[in-house]
Structure formats: structure tokens, C-alpha cells
Tab-separated table of C-alpha atoms in Angstrom:
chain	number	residue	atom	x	y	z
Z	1	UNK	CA	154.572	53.468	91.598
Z	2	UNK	CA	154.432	55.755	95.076
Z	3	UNK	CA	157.208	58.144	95.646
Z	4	UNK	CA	158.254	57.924	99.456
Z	5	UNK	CA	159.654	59.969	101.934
Z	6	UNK	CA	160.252	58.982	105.238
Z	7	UNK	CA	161.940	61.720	107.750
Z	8	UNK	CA	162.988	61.834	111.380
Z	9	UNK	CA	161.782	65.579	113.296
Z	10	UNK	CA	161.512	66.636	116.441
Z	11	UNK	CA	158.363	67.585	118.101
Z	12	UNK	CA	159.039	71.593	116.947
Z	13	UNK	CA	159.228	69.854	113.348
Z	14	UNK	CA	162.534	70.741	113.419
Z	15	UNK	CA	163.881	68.109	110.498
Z	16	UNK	CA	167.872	70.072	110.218
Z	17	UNK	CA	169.460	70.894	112.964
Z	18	UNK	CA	171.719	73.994	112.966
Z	19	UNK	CA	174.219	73.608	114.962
Z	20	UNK	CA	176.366	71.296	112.447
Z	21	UNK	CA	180.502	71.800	113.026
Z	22	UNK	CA	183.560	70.305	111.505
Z	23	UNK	CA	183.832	67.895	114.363
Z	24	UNK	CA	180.304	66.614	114.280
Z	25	UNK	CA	178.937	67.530	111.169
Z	26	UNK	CA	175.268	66.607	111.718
Z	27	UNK	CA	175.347	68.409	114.785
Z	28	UNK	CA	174.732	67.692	118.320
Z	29	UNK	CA	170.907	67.838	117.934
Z	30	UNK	CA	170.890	65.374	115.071
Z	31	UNK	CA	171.643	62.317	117.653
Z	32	UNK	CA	168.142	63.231	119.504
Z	33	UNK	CA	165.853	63.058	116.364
Z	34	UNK	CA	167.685	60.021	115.268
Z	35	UNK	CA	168.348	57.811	118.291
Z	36	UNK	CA	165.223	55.601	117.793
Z	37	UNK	CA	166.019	54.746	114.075
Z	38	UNK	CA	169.714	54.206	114.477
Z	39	UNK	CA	168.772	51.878	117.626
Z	40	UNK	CA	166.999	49.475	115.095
Z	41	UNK	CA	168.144	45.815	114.099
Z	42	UNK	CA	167.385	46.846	110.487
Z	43	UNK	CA	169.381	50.295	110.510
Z	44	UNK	CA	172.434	48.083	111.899
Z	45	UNK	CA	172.217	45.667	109.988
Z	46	UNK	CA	171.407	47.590	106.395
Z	47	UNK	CA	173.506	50.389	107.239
Z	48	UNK	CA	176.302	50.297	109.675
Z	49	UNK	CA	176.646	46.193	108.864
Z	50	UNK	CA	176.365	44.378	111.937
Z	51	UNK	CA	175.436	41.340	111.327
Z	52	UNK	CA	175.183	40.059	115.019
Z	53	UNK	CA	171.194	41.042	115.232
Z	54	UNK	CA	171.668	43.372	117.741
Z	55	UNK	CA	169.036	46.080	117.711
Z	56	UNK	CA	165.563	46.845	118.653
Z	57	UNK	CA	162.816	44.903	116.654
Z	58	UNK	CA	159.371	46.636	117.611
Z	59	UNK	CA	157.306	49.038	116.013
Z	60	UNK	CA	160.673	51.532	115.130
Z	61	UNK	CA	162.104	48.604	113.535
Z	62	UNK	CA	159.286	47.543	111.489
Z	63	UNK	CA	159.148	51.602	109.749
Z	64	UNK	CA	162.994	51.025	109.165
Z	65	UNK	CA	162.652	48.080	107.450
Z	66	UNK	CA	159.731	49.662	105.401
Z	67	UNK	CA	162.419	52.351	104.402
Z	68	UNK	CA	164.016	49.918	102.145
Z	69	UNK	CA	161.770	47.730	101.141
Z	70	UNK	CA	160.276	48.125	97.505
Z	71	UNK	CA	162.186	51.220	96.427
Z	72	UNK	CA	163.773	51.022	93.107
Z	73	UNK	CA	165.655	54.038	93.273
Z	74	UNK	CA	166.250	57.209	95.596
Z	75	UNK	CA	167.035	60.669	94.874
Z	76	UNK	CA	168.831	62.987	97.607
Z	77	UNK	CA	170.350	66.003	97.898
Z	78	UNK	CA	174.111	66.883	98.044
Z	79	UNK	CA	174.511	67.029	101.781
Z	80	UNK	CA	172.614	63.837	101.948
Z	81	UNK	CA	175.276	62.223	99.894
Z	82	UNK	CA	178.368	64.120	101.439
Z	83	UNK	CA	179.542	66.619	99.181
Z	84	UNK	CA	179.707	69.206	101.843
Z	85	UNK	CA	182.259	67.479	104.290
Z	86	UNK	CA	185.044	67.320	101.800
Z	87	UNK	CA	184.357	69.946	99.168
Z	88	UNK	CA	188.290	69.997	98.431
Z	89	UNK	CA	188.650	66.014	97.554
Z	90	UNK	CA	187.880	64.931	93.969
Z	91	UNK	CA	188.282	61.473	95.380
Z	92	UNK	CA	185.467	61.689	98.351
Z	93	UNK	CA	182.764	59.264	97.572
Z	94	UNK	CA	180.046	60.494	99.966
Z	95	UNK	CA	180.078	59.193	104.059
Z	96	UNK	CA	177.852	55.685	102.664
Z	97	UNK	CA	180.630	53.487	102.925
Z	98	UNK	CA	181.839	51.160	100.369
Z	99	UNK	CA	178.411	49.464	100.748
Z	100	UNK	CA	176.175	52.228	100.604
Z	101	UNK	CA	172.464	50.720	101.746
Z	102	UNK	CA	170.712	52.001	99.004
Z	103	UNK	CA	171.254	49.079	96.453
Z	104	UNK	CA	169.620	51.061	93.321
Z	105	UNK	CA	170.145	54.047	91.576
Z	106	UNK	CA	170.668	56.783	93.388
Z	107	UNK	CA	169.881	60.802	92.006
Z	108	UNK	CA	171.686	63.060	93.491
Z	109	UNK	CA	171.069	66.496	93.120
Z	110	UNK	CA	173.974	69.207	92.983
Z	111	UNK	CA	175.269	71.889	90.400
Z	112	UNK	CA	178.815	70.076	91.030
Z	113	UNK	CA	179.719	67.700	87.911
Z	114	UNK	CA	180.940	64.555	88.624
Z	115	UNK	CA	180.853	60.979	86.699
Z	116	UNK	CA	178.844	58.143	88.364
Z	117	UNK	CA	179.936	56.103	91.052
Z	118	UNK	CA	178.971	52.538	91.221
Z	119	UNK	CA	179.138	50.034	93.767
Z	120	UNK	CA	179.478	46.293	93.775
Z	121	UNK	CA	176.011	45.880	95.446
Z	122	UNK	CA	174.254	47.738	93.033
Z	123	UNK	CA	173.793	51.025	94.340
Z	124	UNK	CA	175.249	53.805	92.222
Z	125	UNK	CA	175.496	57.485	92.880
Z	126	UNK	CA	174.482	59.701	89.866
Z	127	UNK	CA	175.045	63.467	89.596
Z	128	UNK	CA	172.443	66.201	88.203
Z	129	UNK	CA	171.403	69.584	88.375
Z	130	UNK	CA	167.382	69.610	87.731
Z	131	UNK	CA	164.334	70.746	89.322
Z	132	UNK	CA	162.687	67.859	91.529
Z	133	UNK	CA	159.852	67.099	88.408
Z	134	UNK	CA	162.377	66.117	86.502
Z	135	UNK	CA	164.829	64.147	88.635
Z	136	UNK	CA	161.687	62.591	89.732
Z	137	UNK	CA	160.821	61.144	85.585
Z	138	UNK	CA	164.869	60.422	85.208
Z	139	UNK	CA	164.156	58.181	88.541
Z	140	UNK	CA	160.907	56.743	87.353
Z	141	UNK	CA	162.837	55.395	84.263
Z	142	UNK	CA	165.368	53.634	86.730
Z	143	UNK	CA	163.010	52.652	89.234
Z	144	UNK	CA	161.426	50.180	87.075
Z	145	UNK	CA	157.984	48.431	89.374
Z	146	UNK	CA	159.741	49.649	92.348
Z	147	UNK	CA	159.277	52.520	94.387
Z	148	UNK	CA	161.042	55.903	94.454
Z	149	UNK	CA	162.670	56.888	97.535
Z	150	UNK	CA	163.557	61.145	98.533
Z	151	UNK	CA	165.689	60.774	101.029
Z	152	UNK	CA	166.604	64.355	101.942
Z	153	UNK	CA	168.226	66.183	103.345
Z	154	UNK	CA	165.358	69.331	103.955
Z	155	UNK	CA	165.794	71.441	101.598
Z	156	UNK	CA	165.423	68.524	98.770
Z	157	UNK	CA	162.441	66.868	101.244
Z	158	UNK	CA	160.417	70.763	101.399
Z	159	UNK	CA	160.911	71.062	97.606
Z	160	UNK	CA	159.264	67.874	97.054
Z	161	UNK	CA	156.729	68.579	99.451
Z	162	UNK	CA	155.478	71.612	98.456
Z	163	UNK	CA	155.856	70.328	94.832
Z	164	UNK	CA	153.019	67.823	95.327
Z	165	UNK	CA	155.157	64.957	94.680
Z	166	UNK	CA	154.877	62.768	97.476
Z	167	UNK	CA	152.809	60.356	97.361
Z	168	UNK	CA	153.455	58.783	101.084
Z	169	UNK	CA	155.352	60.778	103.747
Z	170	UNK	CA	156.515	58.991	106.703
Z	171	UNK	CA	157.628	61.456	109.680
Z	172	UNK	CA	159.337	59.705	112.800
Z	173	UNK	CA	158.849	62.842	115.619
Z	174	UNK	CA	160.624	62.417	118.634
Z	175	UNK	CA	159.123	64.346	121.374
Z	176	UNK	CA	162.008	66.525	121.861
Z	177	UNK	CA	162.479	70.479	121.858
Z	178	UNK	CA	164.704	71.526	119.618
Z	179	UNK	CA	164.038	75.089	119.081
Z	180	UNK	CA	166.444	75.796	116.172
Z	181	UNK	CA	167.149	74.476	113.021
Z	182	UNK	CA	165.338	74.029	109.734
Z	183	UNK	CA	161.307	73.034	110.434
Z	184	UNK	CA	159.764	70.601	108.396
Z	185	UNK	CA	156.057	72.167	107.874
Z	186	UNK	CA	156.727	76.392	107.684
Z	187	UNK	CA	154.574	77.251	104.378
Z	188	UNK	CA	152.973	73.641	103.908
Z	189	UNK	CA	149.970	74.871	105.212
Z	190	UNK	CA	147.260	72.386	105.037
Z	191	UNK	CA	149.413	69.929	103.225
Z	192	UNK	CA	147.563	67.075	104.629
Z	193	UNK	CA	144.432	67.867	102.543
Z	194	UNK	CA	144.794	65.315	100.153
Z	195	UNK	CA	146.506	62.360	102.171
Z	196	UNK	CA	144.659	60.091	104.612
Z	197	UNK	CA	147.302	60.246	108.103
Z	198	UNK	CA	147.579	57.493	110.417
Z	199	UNK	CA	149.508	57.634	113.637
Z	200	UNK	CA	151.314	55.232	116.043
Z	201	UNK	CA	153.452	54.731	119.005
Z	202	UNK	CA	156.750	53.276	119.393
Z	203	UNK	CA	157.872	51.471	122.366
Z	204	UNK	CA	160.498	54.732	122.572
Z	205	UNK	CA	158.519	57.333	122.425
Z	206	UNK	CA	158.782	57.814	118.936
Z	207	UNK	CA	155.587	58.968	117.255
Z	208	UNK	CA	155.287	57.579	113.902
Z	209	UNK	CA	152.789	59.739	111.329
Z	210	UNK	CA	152.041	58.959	107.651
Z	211	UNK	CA	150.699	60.951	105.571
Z	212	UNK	CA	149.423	58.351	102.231
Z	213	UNK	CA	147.157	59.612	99.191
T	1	UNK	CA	149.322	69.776	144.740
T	2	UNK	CA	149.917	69.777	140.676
T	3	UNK	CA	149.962	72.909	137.936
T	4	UNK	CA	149.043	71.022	135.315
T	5	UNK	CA	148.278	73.009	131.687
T	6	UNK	CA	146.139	71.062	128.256
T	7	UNK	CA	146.496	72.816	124.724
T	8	UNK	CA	145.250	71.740	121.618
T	9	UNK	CA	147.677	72.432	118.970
T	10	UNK	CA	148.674	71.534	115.083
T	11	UNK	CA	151.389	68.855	114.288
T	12	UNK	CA	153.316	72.511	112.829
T	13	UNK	CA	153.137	73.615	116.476
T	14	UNK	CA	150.473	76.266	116.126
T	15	UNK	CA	148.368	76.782	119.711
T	16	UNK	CA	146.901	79.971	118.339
T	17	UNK	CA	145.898	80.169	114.978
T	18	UNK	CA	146.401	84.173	113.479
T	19	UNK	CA	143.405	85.018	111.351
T	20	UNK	CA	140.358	85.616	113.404
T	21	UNK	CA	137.924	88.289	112.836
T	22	UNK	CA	135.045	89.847	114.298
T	23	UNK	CA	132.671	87.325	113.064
T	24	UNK	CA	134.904	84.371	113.678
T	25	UNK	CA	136.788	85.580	117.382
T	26	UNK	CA	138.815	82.070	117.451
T	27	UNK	CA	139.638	81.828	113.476
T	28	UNK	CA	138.830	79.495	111.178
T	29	UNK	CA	141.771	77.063	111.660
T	30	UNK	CA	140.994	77.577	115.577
T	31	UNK	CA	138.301	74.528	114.832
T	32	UNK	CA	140.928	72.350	113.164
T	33	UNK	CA	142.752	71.750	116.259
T	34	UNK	CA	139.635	71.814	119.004
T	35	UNK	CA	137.396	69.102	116.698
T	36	UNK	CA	138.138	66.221	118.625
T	37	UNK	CA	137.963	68.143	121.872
T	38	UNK	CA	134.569	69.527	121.041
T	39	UNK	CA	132.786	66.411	120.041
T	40	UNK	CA	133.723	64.626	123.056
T	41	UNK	CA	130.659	64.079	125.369
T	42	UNK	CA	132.475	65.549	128.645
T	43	UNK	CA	133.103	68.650	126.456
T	44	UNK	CA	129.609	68.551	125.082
T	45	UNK	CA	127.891	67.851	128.629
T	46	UNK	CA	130.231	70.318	130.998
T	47	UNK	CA	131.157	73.299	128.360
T	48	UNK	CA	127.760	73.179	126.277
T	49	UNK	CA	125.475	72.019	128.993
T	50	UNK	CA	123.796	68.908	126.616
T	51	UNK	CA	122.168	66.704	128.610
T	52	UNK	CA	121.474	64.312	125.999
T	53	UNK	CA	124.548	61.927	126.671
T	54	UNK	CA	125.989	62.538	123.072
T	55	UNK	CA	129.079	62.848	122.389
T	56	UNK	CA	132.732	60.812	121.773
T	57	UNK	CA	133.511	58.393	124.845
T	58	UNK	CA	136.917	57.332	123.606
T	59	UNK	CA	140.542	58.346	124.371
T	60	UNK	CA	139.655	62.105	123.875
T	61	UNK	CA	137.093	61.927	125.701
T	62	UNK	CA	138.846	60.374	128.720
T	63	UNK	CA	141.534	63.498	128.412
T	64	UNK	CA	138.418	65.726	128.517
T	65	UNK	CA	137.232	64.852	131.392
T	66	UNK	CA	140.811	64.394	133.728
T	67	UNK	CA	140.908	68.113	132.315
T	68	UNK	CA	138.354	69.064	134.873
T	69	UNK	CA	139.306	66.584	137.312
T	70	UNK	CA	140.809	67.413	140.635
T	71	UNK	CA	140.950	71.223	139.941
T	72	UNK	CA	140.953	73.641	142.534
T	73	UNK	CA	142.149	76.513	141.103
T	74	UNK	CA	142.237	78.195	137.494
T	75	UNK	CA	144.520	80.899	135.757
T	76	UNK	CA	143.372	82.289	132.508
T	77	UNK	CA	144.368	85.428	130.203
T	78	UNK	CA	142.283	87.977	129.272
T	79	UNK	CA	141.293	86.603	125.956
T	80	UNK	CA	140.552	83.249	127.118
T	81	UNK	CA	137.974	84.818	129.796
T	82	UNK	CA	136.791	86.811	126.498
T	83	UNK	CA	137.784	90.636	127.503
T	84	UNK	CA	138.972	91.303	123.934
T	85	UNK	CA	135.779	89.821	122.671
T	86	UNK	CA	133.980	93.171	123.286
T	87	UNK	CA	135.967	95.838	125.244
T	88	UNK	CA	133.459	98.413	125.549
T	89	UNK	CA	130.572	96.420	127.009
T	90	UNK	CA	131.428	97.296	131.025
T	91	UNK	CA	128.640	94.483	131.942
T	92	UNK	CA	130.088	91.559	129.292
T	93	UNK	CA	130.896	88.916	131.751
T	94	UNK	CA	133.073	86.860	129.105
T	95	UNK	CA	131.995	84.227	126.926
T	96	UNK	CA	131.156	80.979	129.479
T	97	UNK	CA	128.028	82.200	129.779
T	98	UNK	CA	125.871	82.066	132.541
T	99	UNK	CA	127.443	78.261	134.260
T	100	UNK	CA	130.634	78.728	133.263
T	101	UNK	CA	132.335	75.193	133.007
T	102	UNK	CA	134.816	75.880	135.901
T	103	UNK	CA	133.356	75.754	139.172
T	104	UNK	CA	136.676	77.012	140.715
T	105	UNK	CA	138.040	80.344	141.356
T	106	UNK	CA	139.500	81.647	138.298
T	107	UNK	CA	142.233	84.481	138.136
T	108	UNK	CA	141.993	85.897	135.368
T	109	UNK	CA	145.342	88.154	134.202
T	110	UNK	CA	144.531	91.384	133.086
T	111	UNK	CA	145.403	94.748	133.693
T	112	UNK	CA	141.800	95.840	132.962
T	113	UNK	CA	140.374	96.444	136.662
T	114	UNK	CA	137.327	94.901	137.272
T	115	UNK	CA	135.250	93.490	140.388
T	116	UNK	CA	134.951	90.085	140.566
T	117	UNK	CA	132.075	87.917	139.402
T	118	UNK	CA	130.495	85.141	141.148
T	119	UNK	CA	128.377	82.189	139.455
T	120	UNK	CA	125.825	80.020	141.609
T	121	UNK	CA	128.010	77.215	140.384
T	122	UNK	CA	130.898	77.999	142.469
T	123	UNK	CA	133.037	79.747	139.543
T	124	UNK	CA	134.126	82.704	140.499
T	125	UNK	CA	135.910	84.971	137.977
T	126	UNK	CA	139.196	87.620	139.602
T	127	UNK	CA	141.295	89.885	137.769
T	128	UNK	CA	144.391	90.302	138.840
T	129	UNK	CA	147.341	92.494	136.918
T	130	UNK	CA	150.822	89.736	138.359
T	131	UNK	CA	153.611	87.999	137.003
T	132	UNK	CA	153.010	84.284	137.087
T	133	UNK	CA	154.692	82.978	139.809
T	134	UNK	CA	152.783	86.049	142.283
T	135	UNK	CA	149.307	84.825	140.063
T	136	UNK	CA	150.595	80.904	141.318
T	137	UNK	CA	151.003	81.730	145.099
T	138	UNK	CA	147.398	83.211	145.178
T	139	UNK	CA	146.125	80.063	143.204
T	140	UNK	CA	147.413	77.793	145.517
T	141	UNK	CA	145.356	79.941	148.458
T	142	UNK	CA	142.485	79.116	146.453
T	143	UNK	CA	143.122	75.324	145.393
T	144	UNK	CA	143.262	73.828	149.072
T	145	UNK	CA	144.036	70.268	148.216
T	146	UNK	CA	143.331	70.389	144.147
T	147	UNK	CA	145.157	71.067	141.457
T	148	UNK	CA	145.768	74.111	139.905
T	149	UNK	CA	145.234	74.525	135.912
T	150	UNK	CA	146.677	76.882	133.712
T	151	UNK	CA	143.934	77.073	130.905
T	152	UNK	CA	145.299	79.532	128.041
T	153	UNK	CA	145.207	80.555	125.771
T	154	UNK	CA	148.844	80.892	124.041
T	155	UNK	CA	150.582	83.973	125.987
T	156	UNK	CA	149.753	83.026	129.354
T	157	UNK	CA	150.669	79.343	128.366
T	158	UNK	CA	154.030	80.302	126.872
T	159	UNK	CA	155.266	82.517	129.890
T	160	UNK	CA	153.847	79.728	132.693
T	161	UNK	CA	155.993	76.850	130.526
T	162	UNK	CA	159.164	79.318	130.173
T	163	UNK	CA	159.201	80.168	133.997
T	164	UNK	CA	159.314	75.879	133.821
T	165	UNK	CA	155.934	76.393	136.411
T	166	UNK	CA	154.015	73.710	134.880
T	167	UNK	CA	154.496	70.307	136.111
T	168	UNK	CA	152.364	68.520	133.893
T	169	UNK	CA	151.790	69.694	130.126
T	170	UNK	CA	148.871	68.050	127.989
T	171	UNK	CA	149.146	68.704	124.477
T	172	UNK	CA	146.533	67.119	122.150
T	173	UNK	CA	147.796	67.129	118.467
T	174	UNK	CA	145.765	67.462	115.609
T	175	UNK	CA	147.434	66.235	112.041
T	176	UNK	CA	147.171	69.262	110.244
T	177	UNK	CA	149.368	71.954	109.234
T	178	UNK	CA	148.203	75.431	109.695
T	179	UNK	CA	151.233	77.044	109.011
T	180	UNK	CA	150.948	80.633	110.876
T	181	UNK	CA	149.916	81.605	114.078
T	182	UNK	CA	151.288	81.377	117.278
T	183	UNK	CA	153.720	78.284	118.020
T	184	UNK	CA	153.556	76.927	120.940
T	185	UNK	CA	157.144	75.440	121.222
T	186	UNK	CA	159.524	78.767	120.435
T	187	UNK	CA	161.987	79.149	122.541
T	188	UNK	CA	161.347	76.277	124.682
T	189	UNK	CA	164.412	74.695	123.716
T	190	UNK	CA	164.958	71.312	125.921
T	191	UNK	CA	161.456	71.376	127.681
T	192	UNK	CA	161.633	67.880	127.674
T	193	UNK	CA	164.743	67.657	130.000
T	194	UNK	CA	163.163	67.539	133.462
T	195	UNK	CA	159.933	65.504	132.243
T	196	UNK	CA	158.760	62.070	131.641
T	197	UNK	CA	157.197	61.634	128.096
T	198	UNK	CA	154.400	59.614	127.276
T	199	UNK	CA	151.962	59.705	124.120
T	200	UNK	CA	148.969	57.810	122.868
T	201	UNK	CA	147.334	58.228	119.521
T	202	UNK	CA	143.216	58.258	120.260
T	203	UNK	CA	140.329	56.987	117.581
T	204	UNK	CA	140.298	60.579	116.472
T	205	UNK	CA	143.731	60.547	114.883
T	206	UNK	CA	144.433	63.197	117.605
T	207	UNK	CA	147.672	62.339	118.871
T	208	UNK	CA	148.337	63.009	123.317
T	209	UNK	CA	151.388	63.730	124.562
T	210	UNK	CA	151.571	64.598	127.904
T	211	UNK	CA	154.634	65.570	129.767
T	212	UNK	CA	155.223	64.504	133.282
T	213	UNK	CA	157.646	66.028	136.498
């Protein structure tokens, strides 16, 4: 069982924008470190369901469909999942949709109680406050042969990280400057000693690094 | 007639690494990010003067050598030329010893006056105390028809890429994190606006990104 992580940055490492506002709540800088990704066939498709095959299908397209493949359940943090755009409604059920892609159980972590949420396509939100070793045993139990999945957002992704508990990290870096925001690396200093790292080149730029042990 | 600028740097960003010492003037980490660099055969035959033909023939190897390629002109800071190395030797003539790998005139900016210094192989070393644009007009006098290269190390590289006087920037990653020292990308906040991107990943695992106006 490998526990995945797979993250879009910019070339700063800058992995959260800060410039997030009511209006556009990832922020204006969030559309440059994600262009490539949301361009795919597979993030269309698995995500935003269009089901016309638009998209691009080269070497971004083949990570995204990686993404999904094999994971048997995900763990994310709060923002991931949407609590901070509606704090005020009881009824919000994250921005995923009412066919969130995730299709397995997903962890989320967050001091805020709340019962489970479960969709018709299998995915289903569940609520907990615990430190990442043991959301990560709670998700091992779900996960079954699969994989486990951290999605994010950063704060969730550096705890992990500098936790040791990544067994494959995936970083998508588009060669942008973004100059402020959160940054992926500060105080993982010579994280990739134990992990073999491969890199490639998209077709848009995107450099794709993994990081595998 | 092109300013054109090559750093080595860490996938955190780092183009000067923070813990050198007396016996170690570059740092330990400073070898992290030069490896590749070093071991290339250009590197070894024009910076170490080893005739024997060793040395990596590869991607990095074909950056090393378009480094000296078509150069007519070079700026340096005082460190890279080595002033800091030992600032109480009056004769110390920097650390390129005695065929410096140049072969250019070379201002080097420092407010340390000192004459100039000549090499039989056409390198001759000038120390100048000007703001980068004045240090660029006298390059270009020098350059005739070549380019002109802004070597290093981080300072001189930082104010030459905020001034937006570089028209093509070189940046050789190395996968590693070294998590202090000098970043290279601070404050350069859309760099990328007014360039073409374009990267390659070589056998090394060092990954090229060069930007291009």
C-alpha cells in the first residue's frame, strides 16, 4: 500500500496562493499553477463531467489519470473539502458537486463535527480531528489493497511531508513566478534523501517531478 | 547582442546556499546543486584544465559549453571573482587561477579599488564600483559582436534579473531541497511575463529551464 500525494506549484514552490477573496476564493494565482491539469481530458471528464472528450491527452493527462487510479481512499484537509467558503451553512456539502470524483472514503480533517456525507457513487466525506499518523491507520482500514490518496490543501500536504508519510510525491511545477503564497519545500530540507526522483516534460511546459521510495 | 545569465539552483529555489566556512568558502550544499555542472567534460576541460577528454557529454554538458559560447563580455561580483575569499592578501588575484576560464574582459563589481589584471589568455579582470545598467553600457564596449554574460553569484544575479536586464536566464535545477540560503526567485514576482519558457530534463536528473526574450 503507497500513500500518494500529487500537488500542482509554481516554480517558487509556491503550492497556496495568498491572494484568495470572496469572489474567487482560490485566488487569482491559483488558475496559473493549475491550468495544465484542469486542461486535461481526464480532469474534465472525472471532475467537472464532460463527457464529450474534450481535453488534452499527452503527458499532463497521463499524471491526471494516475491521480485516480488505484487509490482506495483520500484524506484532505478542511479547505480542501470546502468548509471555509460557507462556514455559516450547516447544509454546505463541500464545492465537489453531487458527484464528488473521489469515489472512496474520504478523511477529512477539521476540529468542526459533522456526520458523514455519502454519495451515490461511493465517495463519502468523513469528519475527524487527529494528527496525520492516525488519520493515515483510520484510512488504511478503508483503503483496503488500494492506495491512499493526501490530497491537500498545504498545510495537510507539509504535515504529511515532514511526517515521513509519503511514500510517492508527485509535484506538477509550472514555470511561473509567483512570489507569494504558502511554499511547498521551506523546512523540508533534504527531503529527497530517501526517495529516488524522476523528472519529465509536458507538452505545456509543465514539469512533472516524483519523488518515490 | 544578448545578456544572457546561467545559475545552478535547488528545486526549493536556493542559488546560494548559507553555511560556508573558512574551510569550505562555497558550503557544503554549494556541491549539491553544481554536481552535474562539474562532471561535465566542458566544465572539466575549460574550468579545471583536464586534458584527458573525461567528463559527461550529455544534455549538461551541451549547456556547459553554450555557457562559454559567443561571450564577449563578463560581469561578476566580488565573491564570485573570490575578493571575500581572503581580503587581506593585496596580491590574491581570485580563485581562477592562473588561465582563468573566461578569456573575455571581466568587470568585476566591487567597491574595493584595485588595478586591473591581465591573463595571457585574453581574460582580463576590472573592478568597477556601478549600478548595473552603467556596469552593462561598459560591457557592451567590451563585447563587440558577442554576448555579454552575467556570471553570479546570487546578489549581482538578483539585482541584473530585477532591473529585467537579462534577456536570456539559464537555470539548471538540481532535485534537492536545501532549505536555507539565498533564493533566487524573491521578489521576482511574474518574471515569466515577457519570456518564452522552455525546459528539458538531462540524464543527470538536472532539470533546464531556460527563459527566452
Amino acid at each position: 500500500m503507497t500513500v500518494r500525494m500529487d500537488l500542482n506549484i509554481s516554480l517558487d514552490g509556491v503550492v497556496a496562493p495568498s491572494n484568495q477573496s470572496s469572489e474567487n476564493p482560490m485566488g487569482e494565482d491559483w488558475g496559473k499553477i493549475v491550468n495544465a491539469y484542469s486542461a486535461t481530458r481526464t480532469f474534465r471528464e472525472r471532475v467537472l463531467h464532460d463527457t464529450t472528450g474534450e481535453g488534452t491527452s499527452g503527458v499532463d493527462d497521463r499524471y491526471a489519470a494516475a491521480y485516480f487510479e488505484a487509490v482506495g481512499a483520500e484524506i484532505m484537509g478542511a479547505g480542501m473539502f470546502g468548509f471555509h467558503s460557507f462556514p455559516d451553512d450547516p447544509d454546505w456539502q463541500g464545492w465537489w458537486g453531487g458527484e464528488p470524483p473521489f469515489r472512496v472514503p474520504v478523511i477529512v480533517l477539521t476540529h468542526r463535527e459533522h456526520p458523514p456525507i455519502d454519495f451515490a457513487n461511493g465517495t463519502r466525506f468523513e469528519f475527524l480531528a487527529a494528527p496525520p499518523e492516525d488519520a493515515l491507520s483510520l484510512a488504511r482500514e478503508y483503503a483496503g489493497d488500494g492506495d491512499i490518496r493526501v490530497g491537500g490543501g498545504a498545510e495537510v500536504a507539509r504535515a504529511f511531508l515532514a511526517a515521513g508519510l509519503v511514500d510517492r510525491l508527485h509535484v506538477a511545477i509550472t514555470p511561473v513566478i509567483l512570489g507569494r503564497g504558502t511554499r511547498l519545500w521551506d523546512d523540508l530540507r533534504e527531503f529527497e534523501r530517501d526517495y529516488a526522483v524522476s523528472s519529465e516534460v509536458a507538452e505545456s511546459g509543465v514539469i512533472h517531478v516524483t519523488f518515490t521510495r
